[in-house]
PDB file of C-alpha atoms in Angstrom:
ATOM      1  CA  UNK A 471       0.000   0.000   0.000  1.00  0.00           C
ATOM      2  CA  UNK A 472       1.332   3.465  -0.910  1.00  0.00           C
ATOM      3  CA  UNK A 473       2.085   5.725   2.069  1.00  0.00           C
ATOM      4  CA  UNK A 474       2.578   9.481   2.000  1.00  0.00           C
ATOM      5  CA  UNK A 475       6.164  10.630   1.680  1.00  0.00           C
ATOM      6  CA  UNK A 476       8.036  13.641   2.951  1.00  0.00           C
ATOM      7  CA  UNK A 477       7.974  15.039  -0.593  1.00  0.00           C
ATOM      8  CA  UNK A 478       4.167  14.704  -0.632  1.00  0.00           C
ATOM      9  CA  UNK A 479       3.911  16.600   2.639  1.00  0.00           C
ATOM     10  CA  UNK A 480       6.315  19.329   1.561  1.00  0.00           C
ATOM     11  CA  UNK A 481       4.341  19.795  -1.664  1.00  0.00           C
ATOM     12  CA  UNK A 482       1.158  20.058   0.389  1.00  0.00           C
ATOM     13  CA  UNK A 483       2.756  22.750   2.542  1.00  0.00           C
ATOM     14  CA  UNK A 484       3.329  24.848  -0.554  1.00  0.00           C
ATOM     15  CA  UNK A 485      -0.262  24.411  -1.721  1.00  0.00           C
ATOM     16  CA  UNK A 486      -1.936  25.297   1.570  1.00  0.00           C
ATOM     17  CA  UNK A 487       0.212  28.374   2.280  1.00  0.00           C
ATOM     18  CA  UNK A 488      -2.237  31.240   2.623  1.00  0.00           C
ATOM     19  CA  UNK A 489      -5.197  28.893   2.958  1.00  0.00           C
ATOM     20  CA  UNK A 490      -4.296  27.383   6.315  1.00  0.00           C
ATOM     21  CA  UNK A 491      -2.616  29.158   9.212  1.00  0.00           C
ATOM     22  CA  UNK A 492       0.918  28.209  10.217  1.00  0.00           C
ATOM     23  CA  UNK A 493       0.231  27.728  13.909  1.00  0.00           C
ATOM     24  CA  UNK A 494       2.962  28.349  16.521  1.00  0.00           C
ATOM     25  CA  UNK A 495       4.220  26.128  19.312  1.00  0.00           C
ATOM     26  CA  UNK A 496       3.094  27.452  22.679  1.00  0.00           C
ATOM     27  CA  UNK A 497       5.334  26.927  25.700  1.00  0.00           C
ATOM     28  CA  UNK A 498       3.539  25.597  28.786  1.00  0.00           C
ATOM     29  CA  UNK A 499       5.137  27.113  31.880  1.00  0.00           C
ATOM     30  CA  UNK A 500       2.870  24.876  33.975  1.00  0.00           C
ATOM     31  CA  UNK A 501       4.309  21.644  32.568  1.00  0.00           C
ATOM     32  CA  UNK A 502       6.674  19.249  34.345  1.00  0.00           C
ATOM     33  CA  UNK A 503      10.250  20.603  33.997  1.00  0.00           C
ATOM     34  CA  UNK A 504      11.456  17.052  33.365  1.00  0.00           C
ATOM     35  CA  UNK A 505       8.862  16.687  30.586  1.00  0.00           C
ATOM     36  CA  UNK A 506       8.532  20.205  29.101  1.00  0.00           C
ATOM     37  CA  UNK A 507       5.373  20.593  27.036  1.00  0.00           C
ATOM     38  CA  UNK A 508       4.557  22.662  23.987  1.00  0.00           C
ATOM     39  CA  UNK A 509       1.077  22.878  22.464  1.00  0.00           C
ATOM     40  CA  UNK A 510       0.361  22.949  18.725  1.00  0.00           C
ATOM     41  CA  UNK A 511      -2.891  25.016  18.700  1.00  0.00           C
ATOM     42  CA  UNK A 512      -4.782  23.937  15.595  1.00  0.00           C
ATOM     43  CA  UNK A 513      -7.902  25.450  17.184  1.00  0.00           C
ATOM     44  CA  UNK A 514      -6.506  28.738  15.797  1.00  0.00           C
ATOM     45  CA  UNK A 515      -7.138  27.689  12.191  1.00  0.00           C
ATOM     46  CA  UNK A 516      -9.738  29.713  10.197  1.00  0.00           C
ATOM     47  CA  UNK A 517     -12.253  26.880  10.672  1.00  0.00           C
ATOM     48  CA  UNK A 518     -11.187  26.161  14.247  1.00  0.00           C
ATOM     49  CA  UNK A 519      -9.480  22.815  13.541  1.00  0.00           C
ATOM     50  CA  UNK A 520      -6.592  21.130  11.716  1.00  0.00           C
ATOM     51  CA  UNK A 521      -8.906  19.728   9.044  1.00  0.00           C
ATOM     52  CA  UNK A 522      -8.442  22.787   6.822  1.00  0.00           C
ATOM     53  CA  UNK A 523      -4.955  21.546   5.930  1.00  0.00           C
ATOM     54  CA  UNK A 524      -6.053  18.280   4.347  1.00  0.00           C
ATOM     55  CA  UNK A 525      -9.221  19.674   2.802  1.00  0.00           C
ATOM     56  CA  UNK A 526      -7.429  22.612   1.190  1.00  0.00           C
ATOM     57  CA  UNK A 527      -4.676  20.386  -0.168  1.00  0.00           C
ATOM     58  CA  UNK A 528      -7.182  17.930  -1.633  1.00  0.00           C
ATOM     59  CA  UNK A 529      -9.259  20.637  -3.329  1.00  0.00           C
ATOM     60  CA  UNK A 530      -6.139  22.316  -4.691  1.00  0.00           C
ATOM     61  CA  UNK A 531      -5.331  19.070  -6.522  1.00  0.00           C
ATOM     62  CA  UNK A 532      -8.655  18.908  -8.391  1.00  0.00           C
ATOM     63  CA  UNK A 533      -8.982  19.925 -12.025  1.00  0.00           C
ATOM     64  CA  UNK A 534     -11.084  22.917 -13.035  1.00  0.00           C
ATOM     65  CA  UNK A 535     -13.676  20.510 -14.429  1.00  0.00           C
ATOM     66  CA  UNK A 536     -13.888  18.614 -11.142  1.00  0.00           C
ATOM     67  CA  UNK A 537     -14.233  21.834  -9.151  1.00  0.00           C
ATOM     68  CA  UNK A 538     -17.041  22.980 -11.437  1.00  0.00           C
ATOM     69  CA  UNK A 539     -19.014  19.796 -10.680  1.00  0.00           C
ATOM     70  CA  UNK A 540     -18.528  20.261  -6.945  1.00  0.00           C
ATOM     71  CA  UNK A 541     -17.346  18.278  -3.976  1.00  0.00           C
ATOM     72  CA  UNK A 542     -18.983  16.097  -1.346  1.00  0.00           C
ATOM     73  CA  UNK A 543     -17.783  15.393   2.165  1.00  0.00           C
ATOM     74  CA  UNK A 544     -19.063  13.488   5.174  1.00  0.00           C
ATOM     75  CA  UNK A 545     -18.007  14.441   8.654  1.00  0.00           C
ATOM     76  CA  UNK A 546     -18.951  14.787  12.305  1.00  0.00           C
ATOM     77  CA  UNK A 547     -18.247  18.488  11.948  1.00  0.00           C
ATOM     78  CA  UNK A 548     -14.679  19.747  11.583  1.00  0.00           C
ATOM     79  CA  UNK A 549     -13.929  18.185   8.184  1.00  0.00           C
ATOM     80  CA  UNK A 550     -17.346  19.458   7.103  1.00  0.00           C
ATOM     81  CA  UNK A 551     -16.368  23.024   7.923  1.00  0.00           C
ATOM     82  CA  UNK A 552     -12.953  22.617   6.339  1.00  0.00           C
ATOM     83  CA  UNK A 553     -14.274  21.352   3.004  1.00  0.00           C
ATOM     84  CA  UNK A 554     -17.018  23.988   2.993  1.00  0.00           C
ATOM     85  CA  UNK A 555     -14.462  26.736   3.645  1.00  0.00           C
ATOM     86  CA  UNK A 556     -12.002  25.450   1.019  1.00  0.00           C
ATOM     87  CA  UNK A 557     -14.827  25.043  -1.510  1.00  0.00           C
ATOM     88  CA  UNK A 558     -15.805  28.668  -0.942  1.00  0.00           C
ATOM     89  CA  UNK A 559     -12.218  29.787  -1.540  1.00  0.00           C
ATOM     90  CA  UNK A 560     -12.026  27.793  -4.793  1.00  0.00           C
ATOM     91  CA  UNK A 561     -15.544  28.757  -5.907  1.00  0.00           C
ATOM     92  CA  UNK A 562     -16.686  25.135  -5.837  1.00  0.00           C
ATOM     93  CA  UNK A 563     -20.194  23.873  -4.976  1.00  0.00           C
ATOM     94  CA  UNK A 564     -20.181  21.671  -1.869  1.00  0.00           C
ATOM     95  CA  UNK A 565     -22.561  19.176  -0.308  1.00  0.00           C
ATOM     96  CA  UNK A 566     -21.682  18.196   3.242  1.00  0.00           C
ATOM     97  CA  UNK A 567     -23.243  15.180   4.946  1.00  0.00           C
ATOM     98  CA  UNK A 568     -23.240  15.245   8.760  1.00  0.00           C
ATOM     99  CA  UNK A 569     -24.839  12.872  11.287  1.00  0.00           C
ATOM    100  CA  UNK A 570     -28.004  14.178  12.901  1.00  0.00           C
ATOM    101  CA  UNK A 571     -26.271  14.196  16.322  1.00  0.00           C
ATOM    102  CA  UNK A 572     -23.557  16.632  15.156  1.00  0.00           C
ATOM    103  CA  UNK A 573     -23.221  19.667  17.486  1.00  0.00           C
ATOM    104  CA  UNK A 574     -25.271  22.558  16.146  1.00  0.00           C
ATOM    105  CA  UNK A 575     -22.293  24.920  16.359  1.00  0.00           C
ATOM    106  CA  UNK A 576     -20.514  22.814  13.714  1.00  0.00           C
ATOM    107  CA  UNK A 577     -23.589  22.591  11.462  1.00  0.00           C
ATOM    108  CA  UNK A 578     -24.122  26.354  11.601  1.00  0.00           C
ATOM    109  CA  UNK A 579     -20.459  27.041  10.839  1.00  0.00           C
ATOM    110  CA  UNK A 580     -20.542  24.714   7.834  1.00  0.00           C
ATOM    111  CA  UNK A 581     -23.623  26.424   6.405  1.00  0.00           C
ATOM    112  CA  UNK A 582     -22.015  29.834   6.964  1.00  0.00           C
ATOM    113  CA  UNK A 583     -19.461  28.997   4.248  1.00  0.00           C
ATOM    114  CA  UNK A 584     -22.194  28.455   1.670  1.00  0.00           C
ATOM    115  CA  UNK A 585     -22.228  24.660   1.576  1.00  0.00           C
ATOM    116  CA  UNK A 586     -25.428  22.650   1.468  1.00  0.00           C
ATOM    117  CA  UNK A 587     -25.650  20.611   4.673  1.00  0.00           C
ATOM    118  CA  UNK A 588     -27.378  17.230   4.427  1.00  0.00           C
ATOM    119  CA  UNK A 589     -28.281  15.486   7.701  1.00  0.00           C
ATOM    120  CA  UNK A 590     -27.989  11.707   7.837  1.00  0.00           C
ATOM    121  CA  UNK A 591     -28.862   9.022  10.328  1.00  0.00           C
ATOM    122  CA  UNK A 592     -26.114   8.020  12.743  1.00  0.00           C
ATOM    123  CA  UNK A 593     -23.776   5.609  10.954  1.00  0.00           C
ATOM    124  CA  UNK A 594     -25.285   6.432   7.526  1.00  0.00           C
ATOM    125  CA  UNK A 595     -23.209   9.408   6.436  1.00  0.00           C
ATOM    126  CA  UNK A 596     -20.972   7.518   3.975  1.00  0.00           C
ATOM    127  CA  UNK A 597     -23.991   5.960   2.236  1.00  0.00           C
ATOM    128  CA  UNK A 598     -25.720   9.323   1.860  1.00  0.00           C
ATOM    129  CA  UNK A 599     -22.526  10.976   0.597  1.00  0.00           C
ATOM    130  CA  UNK A 600     -21.956   8.266  -2.010  1.00  0.00           C
ATOM    131  CA  UNK A 601     -25.497   8.776  -3.319  1.00  0.00           C
ATOM    132  CA  UNK A 602     -24.870  12.519  -3.755  1.00  0.00           C
ATOM    133  CA  UNK A 603     -21.600  11.836  -5.586  1.00  0.00           C
ATOM    134  CA  UNK A 604     -23.466   9.678  -8.088  1.00  0.00           C
ATOM    135  CA  UNK A 605     -26.375  12.099  -8.475  1.00  0.00           C
ATOM    136  CA  UNK A 606     -24.254  15.236  -8.915  1.00  0.00           C
ATOM    137  CA  UNK A 607     -21.130  13.849 -10.577  1.00  0.00           C
ATOM    138  CA  UNK A 608     -19.191  15.472  -7.758  1.00  0.00           C
ATOM    139  CA  UNK A 609     -15.863  14.455  -6.190  1.00  0.00           C
ATOM    140  CA  UNK A 610     -15.754  12.909  -2.733  1.00  0.00           C
ATOM    141  CA  UNK A 611     -13.281  14.435  -0.271  1.00  0.00           C
ATOM    142  CA  UNK A 612     -13.218  11.909   2.596  1.00  0.00           C
ATOM    143  CA  UNK A 613     -12.187  13.014   6.096  1.00  0.00           C
ATOM    144  CA  UNK A 614      -9.095  10.799   6.397  1.00  0.00           C
ATOM    145  CA  UNK A 615      -8.973   7.940   3.877  1.00  0.00           C
ATOM    146  CA  UNK A 616      -7.189   9.913   1.158  1.00  0.00           C
ATOM    147  CA  UNK A 617      -3.492  10.477   0.450  1.00  0.00           C
ATOM    148  CA  UNK A 618      -3.911  14.205  -0.293  1.00  0.00           C
ATOM    149  CA  UNK A 619      -5.810  14.696   2.962  1.00  0.00           C
ATOM    150  CA  UNK A 620      -3.146  12.809   4.917  1.00  0.00           C
ATOM    151  CA  UNK A 621      -0.358  14.830   3.267  1.00  0.00           C
ATOM    152  CA  UNK A 622      -2.112  18.059   4.180  1.00  0.00           C
ATOM    153  CA  UNK A 623      -2.411  17.041   7.825  1.00  0.00           C
ATOM    154  CA  UNK A 624       1.253  16.062   7.755  1.00  0.00           C
ATOM    155  CA  UNK A 625       2.247  19.707   7.381  1.00  0.00           C
ATOM    156  CA  UNK A 626       1.703  19.946  11.144  1.00  0.00           C
ATOM    157  CA  UNK A 627       4.657  17.609  11.563  1.00  0.00           C
ATOM    158  CA  UNK A 628       6.837  19.773   9.314  1.00  0.00           C
ATOM    159  CA  UNK A 629       6.047  22.828  11.418  1.00  0.00           C
ATOM    160  CA  UNK A 630       6.734  21.027  14.694  1.00  0.00           C
ATOM    161  CA  UNK A 631      10.221  20.025  13.541  1.00  0.00           C
ATOM    162  CA  UNK A 632      10.927  23.497  12.171  1.00  0.00           C
ATOM    163  CA  UNK A 633      10.013  25.095  15.509  1.00  0.00           C
ATOM    164  CA  UNK A 634      11.375  22.415  17.870  1.00  0.00           C
ATOM    165  CA  UNK A 635      14.015  20.359  16.031  1.00  0.00           C
ATOM    166  CA  UNK A 636      14.977  18.551  19.244  1.00  0.00           C
ATOM    167  CA  UNK A 637      11.456  17.284  20.025  1.00  0.00           C
ATOM    168  CA  UNK A 638      11.414  13.868  21.720  1.00  0.00           C
ATOM    169  CA  UNK A 639       7.708  12.998  21.787  1.00  0.00           C
ATOM    170  CA  UNK A 640       4.677  14.117  19.771  1.00  0.00           C
ATOM    171  CA  UNK A 641       1.193  13.295  21.086  1.00  0.00           C
ATOM    172  CA  UNK A 642      -1.635  13.235  18.541  1.00  0.00           C
ATOM    173  CA  UNK A 643      -5.351  12.449  18.967  1.00  0.00           C
ATOM    174  CA  UNK A 644      -6.509   9.519  16.869  1.00  0.00           C
ATOM    175  CA  UNK A 645      -9.802   8.446  15.336  1.00  0.00           C
ATOM    176  CA  UNK A 646      -9.997   7.875  11.581  1.00  0.00           C
ATOM    177  CA  UNK A 647      -6.252   8.367  11.606  1.00  0.00           C
ATOM    178  CA  UNK A 648      -5.593  10.957   8.906  1.00  0.00           C
ATOM    179  CA  UNK A 649      -4.006  13.410  11.322  1.00  0.00           C
ATOM    180  CA  UNK A 650      -1.618  11.023  13.039  1.00  0.00           C
ATOM    181  CA  UNK A 651      -0.773   9.335   9.734  1.00  0.00           C
ATOM    182  CA  UNK A 652       0.473  12.559   8.207  1.00  0.00           C
ATOM    183  CA  UNK A 653       2.113  13.941  11.348  1.00  0.00           C
ATOM    184  CA  UNK A 654       3.910  10.690  12.112  1.00  0.00           C
ATOM    185  CA  UNK A 655       5.141  10.322   8.532  1.00  0.00           C
ATOM    186  CA  UNK A 656       6.666  13.809   8.662  1.00  0.00           C
ATOM    187  CA  UNK A 657       8.186  13.442  12.138  1.00  0.00           C
ATOM    188  CA  UNK A 658       9.760  10.068  11.400  1.00  0.00           C
ATOM    189  CA  UNK A 659      11.235  11.322   8.116  1.00  0.00           C
ATOM    190  CA  UNK A 660      12.779  14.406   9.690  1.00  0.00           C
ATOM    191  CA  UNK A 661      13.658  13.175  13.193  1.00  0.00           C
ATOM    192  CA  UNK A 662      13.673   9.374  13.281  1.00  0.00           C
ATOM    193  CA  UNK A 663      14.652   9.296  16.957  1.00  0.00           C
ATOM    194  CA  UNK A 664      11.515  11.146  18.058  1.00  0.00           C
ATOM    195  CA  UNK A 665       8.516   9.097  19.117  1.00  0.00           C
ATOM    196  CA  UNK A 666       4.934   9.667  17.972  1.00  0.00           C
ATOM    197  CA  UNK A 667       2.171   8.366  20.232  1.00  0.00           C
ATOM    198  CA  UNK A 668      -1.554   8.303  19.629  1.00  0.00           C
ATOM    199  CA  UNK A 669      -4.051   9.291  22.312  1.00  0.00           C
ATOM    200  CA  UNK A 670      -7.616   7.992  22.169  1.00  0.00           C
ATOM    201  CA  UNK A 671     -10.745   8.099  24.371  1.00  0.00           C
ATOM    202  CA  UNK A 672     -11.256   4.896  26.357  1.00  0.00           C
ATOM    203  CA  UNK A 673     -14.848   4.790  25.112  1.00  0.00           C
ATOM    204  CA  UNK A 674     -13.770   4.816  21.454  1.00  0.00           C
ATOM    205  CA  UNK A 675     -10.571   2.804  21.703  1.00  0.00           C
ATOM    206  CA  UNK A 676     -10.859   0.840  18.475  1.00  0.00           C
ATOM    207  CA  UNK A 677      -7.440   2.060  17.292  1.00  0.00           C
ATOM    208  CA  UNK A 678      -5.800   0.832  20.487  1.00  0.00           C
ATOM    209  CA  UNK A 679      -7.494  -2.528  20.013  1.00  0.00           C
ATOM    210  CA  UNK A 680      -6.397  -2.656  16.371  1.00  0.00           C
ATOM    211  CA  UNK A 681      -2.759  -1.826  17.067  1.00  0.00           C
ATOM    212  CA  UNK A 682      -2.653  -4.426  19.836  1.00  0.00           C
ATOM    213  CA  UNK A 683      -4.178  -7.070  17.557  1.00  0.00           C
ATOM    214  CA  UNK A 684      -2.068  -6.139  14.550  1.00  0.00           C
ATOM    215  CA  UNK A 685      -5.192  -5.880  12.409  1.00  0.00           C
ATOM    216  CA  UNK A 686      -8.255  -3.664  12.188  1.00  0.00           C
ATOM    217  CA  UNK A 687     -10.737  -4.309  14.985  1.00  0.00           C
ATOM    218  CA  UNK A 688     -14.220  -2.878  14.491  1.00  0.00           C
ATOM    219  CA  UNK A 689     -16.235  -1.216  17.250  1.00  0.00           C
ATOM    220  CA  UNK A 690     -19.928  -0.484  16.816  1.00  0.00           C
ATOM    221  CA  UNK A 691     -21.149   3.048  16.141  1.00  0.00           C
ATOM    222  CA  UNK A 692     -23.087   2.928  19.410  1.00  0.00           C
ATOM    223  CA  UNK A 693     -19.957   2.081  21.375  1.00  0.00           C
ATOM    224  CA  UNK A 694     -17.820   4.776  19.722  1.00  0.00           C
ATOM    225  CA  UNK A 695     -20.519   7.408  20.129  1.00  0.00           C
ATOM    226  CA  UNK A 696     -20.371   7.140  23.916  1.00  0.00           C
ATOM    227  CA  UNK A 697     -17.385   9.482  24.141  1.00  0.00           C
ATOM    228  CA  UNK A 698     -17.822  13.214  24.629  1.00  0.00           C
ATOM    229  CA  UNK A 699     -15.045  13.647  22.039  1.00  0.00           C
ATOM    230  CA  UNK A 700     -17.428  13.783  19.063  1.00  0.00           C
ATOM    231  CA  UNK A 701     -14.577  14.320  16.592  1.00  0.00           C
ATOM    232  CA  UNK A 702     -12.969  11.011  17.587  1.00  0.00           C
ATOM    233  CA  UNK A 703     -15.792   8.588  16.835  1.00  0.00           C
ATOM    234  CA  UNK A 704     -14.527   7.246  13.503  1.00  0.00           C
ATOM    235  CA  UNK A 705     -12.488   4.115  12.841  1.00  0.00           C
ATOM    236  CA  UNK A 706      -9.173   3.812  10.969  1.00  0.00           C
ATOM    237  CA  UNK A 707      -9.211   2.768   7.335  1.00  0.00           C
ATOM    238  CA  UNK A 708      -6.766   0.237   5.888  1.00  0.00           C
ATOM    239  CA  UNK A 709      -4.789   3.210   4.514  1.00  0.00           C
ATOM    240  CA  UNK A 710      -4.491   5.115   7.799  1.00  0.00           C
ATOM    241  CA  UNK A 711      -3.899   1.913   9.776  1.00  0.00           C
ATOM    242  CA  UNK A 712      -0.990   1.073   7.485  1.00  0.00           C
ATOM    243  CA  UNK A 713       0.528   4.485   8.246  1.00  0.00           C
ATOM    244  CA  UNK A 714       0.082   3.925  11.972  1.00  0.00           C
ATOM    245  CA  UNK A 715       1.702   0.508  11.851  1.00  0.00           C
ATOM    246  CA  UNK A 716       4.628   2.018   9.950  1.00  0.00           C
ATOM    247  CA  UNK A 717       5.185   5.224  11.897  1.00  0.00           C
ATOM    248  CA  UNK A 718       3.409   5.285  15.288  1.00  0.00           C
ATOM    249  CA  UNK A 719       5.352   4.140  18.362  1.00  0.00           C
ATOM    250  CA  UNK A 720       2.526   3.626  20.847  1.00  0.00           C
ATOM    251  CA  UNK A 721      -0.930   4.560  22.052  1.00  0.00           C
ATOM    252  CA  UNK A 722      -2.586   5.474  25.357  1.00  0.00           C
ATOM    253  CA  UNK A 723      -6.252   5.980  26.194  1.00  0.00           C
ATOM    254  CA  UNK A 724      -7.852   8.563  28.472  1.00  0.00           C
ATOM    255  CA  UNK A 725     -11.126   8.633  30.371  1.00  0.00           C
ATOM    256  CA  UNK A 726     -14.092  10.926  29.898  1.00  0.00           C
ATOM    257  CA  UNK A 727     -13.385  12.696  33.195  1.00  0.00           C
ATOM    258  CA  UNK A 728      -9.779  13.266  32.138  1.00  0.00           C
ATOM    259  CA  UNK A 729     -10.859  14.723  28.809  1.00  0.00           C
ATOM    260  CA  UNK A 730     -13.331  17.038  30.542  1.00  0.00           C
ATOM    261  CA  UNK A 731     -10.756  18.223  33.067  1.00  0.00           C
ATOM    262  CA  UNK A 732      -8.210  18.900  30.340  1.00  0.00           C
ATOM    263  CA  UNK A 733     -10.603  21.180  28.438  1.00  0.00           C
ATOM    264  CA  UNK A 734     -10.712  23.317  31.590  1.00  0.00           C
ATOM    265  CA  UNK A 735      -6.951  23.102  32.104  1.00  0.00           C
ATOM    266  CA  UNK A 736      -6.236  24.327  28.578  1.00  0.00           C
ATOM    267  CA  UNK A 737      -8.602  27.258  29.072  1.00  0.00           C
ATOM    268  CA  UNK A 738      -7.346  28.259  32.497  1.00  0.00           C
ATOM    269  CA  UNK A 739      -3.630  27.546  32.092  1.00  0.00           C
ATOM    270  CA  UNK A 740      -2.975  28.290  28.400  1.00  0.00           C
ATOM    271  CA  UNK A 741      -5.941  30.491  27.427  1.00  0.00           C
ATOM    272  CA  UNK A 742      -6.964  28.014  24.719  1.00  0.00           C
ATOM    273  CA  UNK A 743     -10.517  26.982  23.875  1.00  0.00           C
ATOM    274  CA  UNK A 744     -10.347  23.289  22.999  1.00  0.00           C
ATOM    275  CA  UNK A 745     -13.215  21.008  22.118  1.00  0.00           C
ATOM    276  CA  UNK A 746     -13.087  17.646  23.943  1.00  0.00           C
ATOM    277  CA  UNK A 747     -11.493  15.973  20.900  1.00  0.00           C
ATOM    278  CA  UNK A 748      -8.863  18.698  20.811  1.00  0.00           C
ATOM    279  CA  UNK A 749      -7.976  18.187  24.472  1.00  0.00           C
ATOM    280  CA  UNK A 750      -7.307  14.442  24.229  1.00  0.00           C
ATOM    281  CA  UNK A 751      -3.590  14.601  23.387  1.00  0.00           C
ATOM    282  CA  UNK A 752      -2.915  16.972  26.288  1.00  0.00           C
ATOM    283  CA  UNK A 753      -4.949  14.678  28.540  1.00  0.00           C
ATOM    284  CA  UNK A 754      -2.534  11.919  27.603  1.00  0.00           C
ATOM    285  CA  UNK A 755       0.375  14.080  28.744  1.00  0.00           C
ATOM    286  CA  UNK A 756      -1.340  14.979  32.016  1.00  0.00           C
ATOM    287  CA  UNK A 757      -2.736  11.596  32.998  1.00  0.00           C
ATOM    288  CA  UNK A 758      -0.574   8.932  31.334  1.00  0.00           C
ATOM    289  CA  UNK A 759       2.910  10.229  32.125  1.00  0.00           C
ATOM    290  CA  UNK A 760       3.966   6.872  33.566  1.00  0.00           C
ATOM    291  CA  UNK A 761       3.189   5.164  30.237  1.00  0.00           C
ATOM    292  CA  UNK A 762       4.873   7.698  27.944  1.00  0.00           C
ATOM    293  CA  UNK A 763       8.504   8.412  27.037  1.00  0.00           C
ATOM    294  CA  UNK A 764      10.062  11.380  28.807  1.00  0.00           C
ATOM    295  CA  UNK A 765      11.575  14.423  27.151  1.00  0.00           C
ATOM    296  CA  UNK A 766      10.521  17.469  25.170  1.00  0.00           C
ATOM    297  CA  UNK A 767       6.882  16.881  24.285  1.00  0.00           C
ATOM    298  CA  UNK A 768       4.441  18.441  21.816  1.00  0.00           C
ATOM    299  CA  UNK A 769       0.707  17.825  22.145  1.00  0.00           C
ATOM    300  CA  UNK A 770      -1.507  18.651  19.176  1.00  0.00           C
ATOM    301  CA  UNK A 771      -4.638  20.602  20.178  1.00  0.00           C
ATOM    302  CA  UNK A 772      -6.582  19.513  17.141  1.00  0.00           C
ATOM    303  CA  UNK A 773      -9.633  21.774  17.355  1.00  0.00           C
ATOM    304  CA  UNK A 774     -11.734  24.220  19.336  1.00  0.00           C
ATOM    305  CA  UNK A 775     -15.227  23.983  17.872  1.00  0.00           C
ATOM    306  CA  UNK A 776     -17.174  23.357  21.059  1.00  0.00           C
ATOM    307  CA  UNK A 777     -20.779  24.148  21.873  1.00  0.00           C
ATOM    308  CA  UNK A 778     -20.944  27.161  24.188  1.00  0.00           C
ATOM    309  CA  UNK A 779     -23.241  25.454  26.673  1.00  0.00           C
ATOM    310  CA  UNK A 780     -20.936  22.441  26.911  1.00  0.00           C
ATOM    311  CA  UNK A 781     -17.878  24.670  27.264  1.00  0.00           C
ATOM    312  CA  UNK A 782     -19.496  26.576  30.123  1.00  0.00           C
ATOM    313  CA  UNK A 783     -20.292  23.268  31.831  1.00  0.00           C
ATOM    314  CA  UNK A 784     -16.748  21.988  31.434  1.00  0.00           C
ATOM    315  CA  UNK A 785     -15.168  25.197  32.720  1.00  0.00           C
ATOM    316  CA  UNK A 786     -17.269  25.073  35.885  1.00  0.00           C
ATOM    317  CA  UNK A 787     -16.383  21.471  36.690  1.00  0.00           C
TER     318      UNK A 787
END
């Protein structure tokens, strides 16, 4: 199976320049001096999450004819916003399929970019999206199972190495696996001695089960939907799992209470608004230190698109 290369990721970086924000590394003065922590705040992207990188790269690779026919995406929210935003930039029609339990804040943001939002039943989004592709002759931009999307997400890894060449450990949230696939490919190409670890909610730990088994292990939609981290309810594809087997050094899982507490910690200690999915990697640093390698650590804060009512609840806890 073909995996993304460093050249693919560097080419993606050139394409997304000006479309996605080059986010900084933020020093955490509150971190353990023996395990200094930096945060990669992808919540500062124009759409509030890292997904703009992969979506923008994928749309930039389409022909004029393909853009004229439009694009289709399915997503729990952040990829939806990213494709809608990129489609607006490129002047491309977009149909975005989201599950009916998607937070309203993400639905509203997607519509604000001019895309047509199509609600689907839980677990039915891929089927609905495929039907639209056939009906409209549009191009599907999947949330993670796509080499151009993975290469776009990998630009985060390039930036981490540019800003902290001596990094020892990179913590990345995992679900469908596009983000960690790209980041890990970049980190391992540029600094082979650094370790890349995935962090996953205990209630959606299908990736942990798969890596332990050495093959994809399927969890039901109902099981994965138990986690508050609504952006981490997907399962790896054969493509993203192959990247993880090649490049990822380990995985830890965190509890719902730990995710909730970390949302508050990021707000109070680093002035960052993180959605639960975006707080998972930092939760791994805070609560699984005994399972992780020591050294200079970067945690990817993957997004900040959180419902205001939920955020208020989490900050009071």
